[in-house]
mmCIF file of C-alpha atoms in Angstrom:
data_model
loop_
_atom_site.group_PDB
_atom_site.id
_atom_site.type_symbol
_atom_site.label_atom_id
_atom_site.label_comp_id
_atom_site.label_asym_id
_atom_site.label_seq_id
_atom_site.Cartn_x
_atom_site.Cartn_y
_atom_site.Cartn_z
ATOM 1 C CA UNK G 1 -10.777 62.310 -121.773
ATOM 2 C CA UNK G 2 -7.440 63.847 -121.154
ATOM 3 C CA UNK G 3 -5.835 60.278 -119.379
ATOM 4 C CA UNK G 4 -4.236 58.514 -122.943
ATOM 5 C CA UNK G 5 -3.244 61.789 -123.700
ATOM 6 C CA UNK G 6 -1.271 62.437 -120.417
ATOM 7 C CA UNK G 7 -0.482 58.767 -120.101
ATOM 8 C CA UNK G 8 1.313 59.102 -123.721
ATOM 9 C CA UNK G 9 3.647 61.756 -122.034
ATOM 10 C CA UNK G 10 4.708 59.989 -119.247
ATOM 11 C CA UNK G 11 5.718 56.827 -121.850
ATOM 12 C CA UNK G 12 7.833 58.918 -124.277
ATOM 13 C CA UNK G 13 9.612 60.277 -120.986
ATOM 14 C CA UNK G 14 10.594 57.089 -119.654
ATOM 15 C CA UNK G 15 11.416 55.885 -123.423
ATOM 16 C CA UNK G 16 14.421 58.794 -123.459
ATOM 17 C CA UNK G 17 15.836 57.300 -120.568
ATOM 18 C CA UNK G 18 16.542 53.917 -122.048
ATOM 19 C CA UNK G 19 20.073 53.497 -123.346
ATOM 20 C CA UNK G 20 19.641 49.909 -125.940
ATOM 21 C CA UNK G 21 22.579 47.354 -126.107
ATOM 22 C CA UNK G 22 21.770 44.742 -129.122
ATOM 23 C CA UNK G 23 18.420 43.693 -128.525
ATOM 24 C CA UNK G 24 18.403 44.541 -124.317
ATOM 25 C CA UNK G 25 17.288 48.171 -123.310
ATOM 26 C CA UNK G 26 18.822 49.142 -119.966
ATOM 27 C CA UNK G 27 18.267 52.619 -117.945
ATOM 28 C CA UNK G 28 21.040 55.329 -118.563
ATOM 29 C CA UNK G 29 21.127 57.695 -115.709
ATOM 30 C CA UNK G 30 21.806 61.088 -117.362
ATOM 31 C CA UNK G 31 22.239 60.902 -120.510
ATOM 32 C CA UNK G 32 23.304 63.042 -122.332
ATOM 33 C CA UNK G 33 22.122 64.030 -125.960
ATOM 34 C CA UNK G 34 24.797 65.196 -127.445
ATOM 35 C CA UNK G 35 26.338 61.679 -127.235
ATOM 36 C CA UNK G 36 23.464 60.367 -128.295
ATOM 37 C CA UNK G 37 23.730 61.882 -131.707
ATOM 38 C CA UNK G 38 26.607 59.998 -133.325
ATOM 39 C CA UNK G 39 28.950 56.904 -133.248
ATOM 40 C CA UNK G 40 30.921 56.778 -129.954
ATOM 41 C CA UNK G 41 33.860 54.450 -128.735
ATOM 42 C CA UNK G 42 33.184 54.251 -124.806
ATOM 43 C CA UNK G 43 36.233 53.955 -121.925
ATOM 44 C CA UNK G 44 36.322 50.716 -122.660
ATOM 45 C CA UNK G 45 36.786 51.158 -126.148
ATOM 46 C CA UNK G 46 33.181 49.318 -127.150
ATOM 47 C CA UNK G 47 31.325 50.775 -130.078
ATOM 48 C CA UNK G 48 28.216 52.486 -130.144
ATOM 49 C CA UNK G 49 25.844 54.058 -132.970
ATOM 50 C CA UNK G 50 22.831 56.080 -132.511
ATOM 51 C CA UNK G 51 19.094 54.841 -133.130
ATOM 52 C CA UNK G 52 16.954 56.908 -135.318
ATOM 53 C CA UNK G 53 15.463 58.196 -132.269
ATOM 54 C CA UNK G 54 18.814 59.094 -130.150
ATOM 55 C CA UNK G 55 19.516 56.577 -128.530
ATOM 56 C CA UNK G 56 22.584 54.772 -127.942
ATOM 57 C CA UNK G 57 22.919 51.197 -129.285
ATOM 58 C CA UNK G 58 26.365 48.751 -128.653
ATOM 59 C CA UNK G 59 27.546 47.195 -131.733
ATOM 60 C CA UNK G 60 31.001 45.723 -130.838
ATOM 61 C CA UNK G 61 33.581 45.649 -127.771
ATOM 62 C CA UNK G 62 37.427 46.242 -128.434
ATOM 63 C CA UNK G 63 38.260 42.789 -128.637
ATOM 64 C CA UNK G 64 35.955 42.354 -131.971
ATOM 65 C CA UNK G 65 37.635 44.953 -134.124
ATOM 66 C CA UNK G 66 41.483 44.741 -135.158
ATOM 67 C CA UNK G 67 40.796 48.257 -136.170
ATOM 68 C CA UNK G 68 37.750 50.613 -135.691
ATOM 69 C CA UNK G 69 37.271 53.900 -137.384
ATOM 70 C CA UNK G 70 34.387 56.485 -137.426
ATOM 71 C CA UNK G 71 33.488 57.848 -140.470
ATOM 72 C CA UNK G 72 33.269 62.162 -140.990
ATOM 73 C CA UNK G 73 29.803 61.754 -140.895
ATOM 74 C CA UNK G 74 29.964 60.855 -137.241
ATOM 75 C CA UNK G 75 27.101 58.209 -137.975
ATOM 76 C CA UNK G 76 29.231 55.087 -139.426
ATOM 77 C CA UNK G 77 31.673 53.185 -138.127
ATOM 78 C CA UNK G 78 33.912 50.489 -139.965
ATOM 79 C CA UNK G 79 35.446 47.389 -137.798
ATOM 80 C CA UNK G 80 38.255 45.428 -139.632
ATOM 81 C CA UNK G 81 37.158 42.243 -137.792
ATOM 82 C CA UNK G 82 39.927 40.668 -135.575
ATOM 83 C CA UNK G 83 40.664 36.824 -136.796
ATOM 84 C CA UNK G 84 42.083 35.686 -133.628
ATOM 85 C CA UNK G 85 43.103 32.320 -134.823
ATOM 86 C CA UNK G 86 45.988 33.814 -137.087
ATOM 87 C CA UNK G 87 49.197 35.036 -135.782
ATOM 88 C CA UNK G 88 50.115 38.127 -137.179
ATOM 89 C CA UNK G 89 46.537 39.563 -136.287
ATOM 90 C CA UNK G 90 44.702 39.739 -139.466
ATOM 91 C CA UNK G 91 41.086 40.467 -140.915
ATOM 92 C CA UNK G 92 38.996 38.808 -143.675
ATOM 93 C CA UNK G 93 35.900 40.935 -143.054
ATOM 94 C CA UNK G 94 35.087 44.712 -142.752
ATOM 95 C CA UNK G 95 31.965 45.031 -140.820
ATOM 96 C CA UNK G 96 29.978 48.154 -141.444
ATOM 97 C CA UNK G 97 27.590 49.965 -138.571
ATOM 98 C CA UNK G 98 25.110 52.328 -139.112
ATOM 99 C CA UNK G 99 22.909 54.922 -137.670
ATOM 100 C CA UNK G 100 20.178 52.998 -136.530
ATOM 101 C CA UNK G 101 21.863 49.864 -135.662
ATOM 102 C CA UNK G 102 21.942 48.311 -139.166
ATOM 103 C CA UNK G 103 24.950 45.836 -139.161
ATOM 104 C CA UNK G 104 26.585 45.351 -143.514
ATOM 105 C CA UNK G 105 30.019 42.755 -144.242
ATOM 106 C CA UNK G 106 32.069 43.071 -146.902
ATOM 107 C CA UNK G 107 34.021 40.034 -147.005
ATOM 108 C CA UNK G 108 36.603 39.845 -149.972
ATOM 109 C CA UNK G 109 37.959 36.111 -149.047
ATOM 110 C CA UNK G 110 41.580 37.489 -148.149
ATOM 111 C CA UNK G 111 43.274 39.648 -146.054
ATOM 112 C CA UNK G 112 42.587 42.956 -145.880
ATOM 113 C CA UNK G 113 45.844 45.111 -146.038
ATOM 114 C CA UNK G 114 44.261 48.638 -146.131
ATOM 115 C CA UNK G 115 41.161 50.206 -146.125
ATOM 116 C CA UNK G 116 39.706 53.794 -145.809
ATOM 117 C CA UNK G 117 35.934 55.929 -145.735
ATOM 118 C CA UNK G 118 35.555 57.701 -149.049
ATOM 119 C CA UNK G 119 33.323 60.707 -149.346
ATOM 120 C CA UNK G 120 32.521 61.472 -145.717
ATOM 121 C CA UNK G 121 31.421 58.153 -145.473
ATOM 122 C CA UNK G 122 29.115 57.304 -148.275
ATOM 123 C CA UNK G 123 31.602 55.196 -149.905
ATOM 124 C CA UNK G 124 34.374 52.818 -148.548
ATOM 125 C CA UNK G 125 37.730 51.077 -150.244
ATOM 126 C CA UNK G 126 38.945 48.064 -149.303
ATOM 127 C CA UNK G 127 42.929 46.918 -150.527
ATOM 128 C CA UNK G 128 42.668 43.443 -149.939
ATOM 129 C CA UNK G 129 45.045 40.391 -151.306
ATOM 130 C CA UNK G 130 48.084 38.202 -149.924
ATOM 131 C CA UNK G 131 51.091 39.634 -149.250
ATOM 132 C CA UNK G 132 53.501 38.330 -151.685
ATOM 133 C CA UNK G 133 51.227 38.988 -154.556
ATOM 134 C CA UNK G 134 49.512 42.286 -156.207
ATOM 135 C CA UNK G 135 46.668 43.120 -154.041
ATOM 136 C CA UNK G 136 43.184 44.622 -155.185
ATOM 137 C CA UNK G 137 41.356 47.164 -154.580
ATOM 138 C CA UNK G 138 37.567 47.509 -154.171
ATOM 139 C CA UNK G 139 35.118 50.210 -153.824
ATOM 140 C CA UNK G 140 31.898 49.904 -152.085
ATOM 141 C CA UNK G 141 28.864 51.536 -151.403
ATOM 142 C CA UNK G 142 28.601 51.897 -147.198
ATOM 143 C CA UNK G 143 25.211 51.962 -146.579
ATOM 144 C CA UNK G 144 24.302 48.614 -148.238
ATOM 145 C CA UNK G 145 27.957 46.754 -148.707
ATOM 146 C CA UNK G 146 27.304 46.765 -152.536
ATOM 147 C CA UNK G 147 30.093 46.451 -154.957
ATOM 148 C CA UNK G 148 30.844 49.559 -157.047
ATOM 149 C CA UNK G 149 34.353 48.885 -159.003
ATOM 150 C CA UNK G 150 37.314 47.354 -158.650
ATOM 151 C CA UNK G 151 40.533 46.800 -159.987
ATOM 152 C CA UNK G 152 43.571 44.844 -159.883
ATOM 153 C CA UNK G 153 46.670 47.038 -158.268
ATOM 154 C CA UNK G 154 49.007 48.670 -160.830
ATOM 155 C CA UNK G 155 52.773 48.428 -161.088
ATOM 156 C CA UNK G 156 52.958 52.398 -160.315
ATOM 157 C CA UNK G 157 50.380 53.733 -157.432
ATOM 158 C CA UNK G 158 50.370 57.165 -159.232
ATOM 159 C CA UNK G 159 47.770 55.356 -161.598
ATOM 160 C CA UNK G 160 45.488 54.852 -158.956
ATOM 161 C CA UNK G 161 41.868 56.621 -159.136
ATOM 162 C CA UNK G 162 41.403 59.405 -156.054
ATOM 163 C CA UNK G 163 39.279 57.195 -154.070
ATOM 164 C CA UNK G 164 41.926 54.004 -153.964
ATOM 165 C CA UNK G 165 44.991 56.397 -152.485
ATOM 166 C CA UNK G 166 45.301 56.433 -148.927
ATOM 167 C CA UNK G 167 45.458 59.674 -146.952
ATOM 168 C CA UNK G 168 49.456 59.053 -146.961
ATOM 169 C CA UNK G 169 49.673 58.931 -150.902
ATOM 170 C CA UNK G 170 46.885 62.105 -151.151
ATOM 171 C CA UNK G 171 48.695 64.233 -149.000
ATOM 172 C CA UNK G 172 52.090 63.399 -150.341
ATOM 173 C CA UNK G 173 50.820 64.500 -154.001
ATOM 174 C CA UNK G 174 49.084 67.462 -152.253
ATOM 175 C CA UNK G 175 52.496 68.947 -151.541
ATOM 176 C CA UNK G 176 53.779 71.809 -154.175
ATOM 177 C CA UNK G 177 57.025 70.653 -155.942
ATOM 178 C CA UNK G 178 59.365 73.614 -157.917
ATOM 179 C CA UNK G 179 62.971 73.808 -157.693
ATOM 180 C CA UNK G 180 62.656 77.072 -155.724
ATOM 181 C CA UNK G 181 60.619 75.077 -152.940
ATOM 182 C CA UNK G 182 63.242 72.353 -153.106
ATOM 183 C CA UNK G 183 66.228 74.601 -152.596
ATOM 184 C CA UNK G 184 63.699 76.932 -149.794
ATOM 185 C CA UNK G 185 63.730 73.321 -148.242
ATOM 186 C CA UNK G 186 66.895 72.241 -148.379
ATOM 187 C CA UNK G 187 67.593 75.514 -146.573
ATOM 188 C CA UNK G 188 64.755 74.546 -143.776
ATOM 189 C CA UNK G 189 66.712 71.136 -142.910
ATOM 190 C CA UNK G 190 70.091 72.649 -142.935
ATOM 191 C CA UNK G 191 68.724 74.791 -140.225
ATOM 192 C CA UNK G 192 67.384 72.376 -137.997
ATOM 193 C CA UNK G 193 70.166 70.220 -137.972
ATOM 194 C CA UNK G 194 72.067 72.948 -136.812
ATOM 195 C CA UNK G 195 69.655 73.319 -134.167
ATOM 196 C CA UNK G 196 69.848 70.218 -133.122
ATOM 197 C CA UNK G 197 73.991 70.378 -133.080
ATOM 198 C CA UNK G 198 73.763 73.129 -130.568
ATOM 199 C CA UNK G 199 72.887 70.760 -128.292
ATOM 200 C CA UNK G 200 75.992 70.535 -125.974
ATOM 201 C CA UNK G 201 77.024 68.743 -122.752
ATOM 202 C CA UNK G 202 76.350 71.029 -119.873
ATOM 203 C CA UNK G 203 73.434 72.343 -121.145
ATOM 204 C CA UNK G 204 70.122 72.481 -118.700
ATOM 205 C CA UNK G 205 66.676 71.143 -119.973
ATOM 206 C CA UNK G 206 65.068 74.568 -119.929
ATOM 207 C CA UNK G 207 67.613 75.487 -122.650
ATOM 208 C CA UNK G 208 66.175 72.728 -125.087
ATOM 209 C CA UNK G 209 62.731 74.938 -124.780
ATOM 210 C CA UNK G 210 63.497 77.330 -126.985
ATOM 211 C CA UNK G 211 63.934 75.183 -130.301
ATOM 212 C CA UNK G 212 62.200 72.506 -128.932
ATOM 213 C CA UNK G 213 58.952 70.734 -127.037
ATOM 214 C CA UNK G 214 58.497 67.528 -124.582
ATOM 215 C CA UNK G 215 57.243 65.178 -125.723
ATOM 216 C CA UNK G 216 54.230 62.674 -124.181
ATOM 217 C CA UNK G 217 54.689 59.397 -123.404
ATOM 218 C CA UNK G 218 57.363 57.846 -120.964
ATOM 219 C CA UNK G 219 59.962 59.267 -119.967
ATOM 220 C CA UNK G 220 62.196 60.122 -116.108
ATOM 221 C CA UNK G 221 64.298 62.397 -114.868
ATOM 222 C CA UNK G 222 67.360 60.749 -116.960
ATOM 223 C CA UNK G 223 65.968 60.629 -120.432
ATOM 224 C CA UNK G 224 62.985 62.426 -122.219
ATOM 225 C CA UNK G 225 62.322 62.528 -126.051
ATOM 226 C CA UNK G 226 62.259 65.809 -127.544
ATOM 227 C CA UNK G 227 60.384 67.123 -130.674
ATOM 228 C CA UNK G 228 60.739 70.297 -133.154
ATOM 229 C CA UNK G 229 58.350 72.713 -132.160
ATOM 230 C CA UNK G 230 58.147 73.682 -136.254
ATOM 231 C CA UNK G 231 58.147 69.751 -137.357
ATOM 232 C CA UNK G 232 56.861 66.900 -134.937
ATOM 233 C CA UNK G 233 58.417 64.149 -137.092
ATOM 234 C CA UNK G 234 62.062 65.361 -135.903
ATOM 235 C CA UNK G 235 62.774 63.863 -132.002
ATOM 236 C CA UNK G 236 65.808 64.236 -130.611
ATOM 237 C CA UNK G 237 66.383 61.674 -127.459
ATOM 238 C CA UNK G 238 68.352 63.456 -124.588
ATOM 239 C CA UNK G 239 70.309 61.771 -121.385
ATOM 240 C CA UNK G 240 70.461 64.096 -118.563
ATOM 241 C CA UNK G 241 72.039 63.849 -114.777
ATOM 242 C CA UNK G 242 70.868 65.181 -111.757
ATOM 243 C CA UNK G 243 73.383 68.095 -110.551
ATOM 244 C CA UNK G 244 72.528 66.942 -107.107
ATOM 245 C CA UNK G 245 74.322 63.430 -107.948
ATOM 246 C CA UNK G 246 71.121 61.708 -106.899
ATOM 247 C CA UNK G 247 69.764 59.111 -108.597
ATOM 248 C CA UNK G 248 65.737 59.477 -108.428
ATOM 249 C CA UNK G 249 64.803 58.642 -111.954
ATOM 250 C CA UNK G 250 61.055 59.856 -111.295
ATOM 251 C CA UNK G 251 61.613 63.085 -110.446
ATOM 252 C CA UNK G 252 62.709 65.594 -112.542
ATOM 253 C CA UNK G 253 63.555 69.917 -112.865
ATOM 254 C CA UNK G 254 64.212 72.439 -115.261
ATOM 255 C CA UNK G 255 68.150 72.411 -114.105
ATOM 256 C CA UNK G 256 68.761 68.985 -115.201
ATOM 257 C CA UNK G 257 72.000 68.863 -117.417
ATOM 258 C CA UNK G 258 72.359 66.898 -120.810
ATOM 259 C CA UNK G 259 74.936 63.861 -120.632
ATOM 260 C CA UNK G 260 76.071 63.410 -124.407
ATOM 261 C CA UNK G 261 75.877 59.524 -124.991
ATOM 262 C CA UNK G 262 78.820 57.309 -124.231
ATOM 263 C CA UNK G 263 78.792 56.045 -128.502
ATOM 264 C CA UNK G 264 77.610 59.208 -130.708
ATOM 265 C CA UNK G 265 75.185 58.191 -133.747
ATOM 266 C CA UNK G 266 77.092 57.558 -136.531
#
């Protein structure tokens, strides 16, 4: 009496082991749950969602999306659709893909210029028009692609409702403004540029530490970008030479000394 019983066991253990791709399941050798649980961009940049039951299911590869962006709810991900056959890359459609594998497209009929999740997720705007004429912008409802407003883009972007600004425009009006912070910030850039005009001939790369921080990317033993350490939007680019006269580029030390450049920015 106890076989279906048992038999149902062994099924829903070899069901967790099943990763699905579209429509074909495939085994996933230890998988792990917590992956399972919300959208995911793989090594190879494809997309992935979650089925209601945890399981991982593919819903685009890198060379679909022009753009791909998860959503804060960690369930949703929006893919500005590549339209290869234009040159700029450009997208006419904003495909939508949700928990569950549901697929939504929001198509406004011109290119989209801008676009953005709206209240962790739940919502989405689209700015969407030609580029030498006023653009428009369009909220929509995520989980079913429906039209909520929409309106035709003023002459001042201050006018804009909260969920049309981008992050840029939000966190630019976020930022306190009184003639006391102006003048405590006027003071701030005065000092770094001061900073940065301590930075003599002669001088080794370990000395650049203390007001400043590498930074990634590429770089050799003859040149290497440097950034604030209080503001990472102010790089300074630095020459060195080898004391040792050589001339390995790839290697590189602490004792390297800074070569000014032959014509100083104007």
């Amino acid at each position: 009496m106890n076989k279906p019983a048992l038999a149902s066991v062994f099924v829903k253990l070899a069901i967790t082991s099943i990763l699905l791709i579209g429509s074909t399941p495939r085994l996933l050798p230890e998988q792990k749950s917590e992956f399972t649980r919300q959208a995911e961009f793989n090594g190879q940049r494809s997309i992935y969602v979650s089925s209601d039951h945890g399981f991982l299911i593919k819903m685009a590869d890198s060379e679909h999306c022009l753009e791909a962006i998860v959503a804060d709810d960690k369930q949703t991900v929006g893919c500005m659709v590549w339209l290869k056959s234009e040159e700029p890359p450009q997208s006419v459609e904003l495909e939508i893909y949700l928990k569950g594998g549901q697929r939504k497209t929001i198509g406004p009929g011109v290119p989209i210029r801008d676009w953005h999740f709206w209240k962790d997720g739940e919502q989405i705007t689209v700015y969407s028009g030609w580029r030498d004429s006023p653009g428009t912008y369009a909220l929509y409802d995520t989980a079913s692609a429906r039209l909520i407003e929409k309106l035709a883009e003023p002459s001042d972007e201050k006018l804009l409702p909260q969920w049309a600004k981008g992050q840029a425009q939000i966190h630019d009006e976020s930022v306190p403004m009184s003639a006391a912070l102006t003048q405590e910030r006027t003071k701030w850039i005065a000092k770094v540029l001061r900073q940065i005009g301590k930075i003599k001939p002669g001088m080794r790369r370990r000395d650049l530490l203390s007001e400043f921080t590498i930074e990634g990317g590429l770089s050799n033993r003859l040149q290497r970008t440097y950034v604030h350490v209080e503001c990472p939007y102010i790089k300074v680019n630095v020459r060195f030479k080898a004391i040792s006269g050589d001339h390995n580029v790839k290697e590189y030390g602490p004792t390297n000394t800074y070569v000014p450049p032959r014509f100083p920015p104007i």
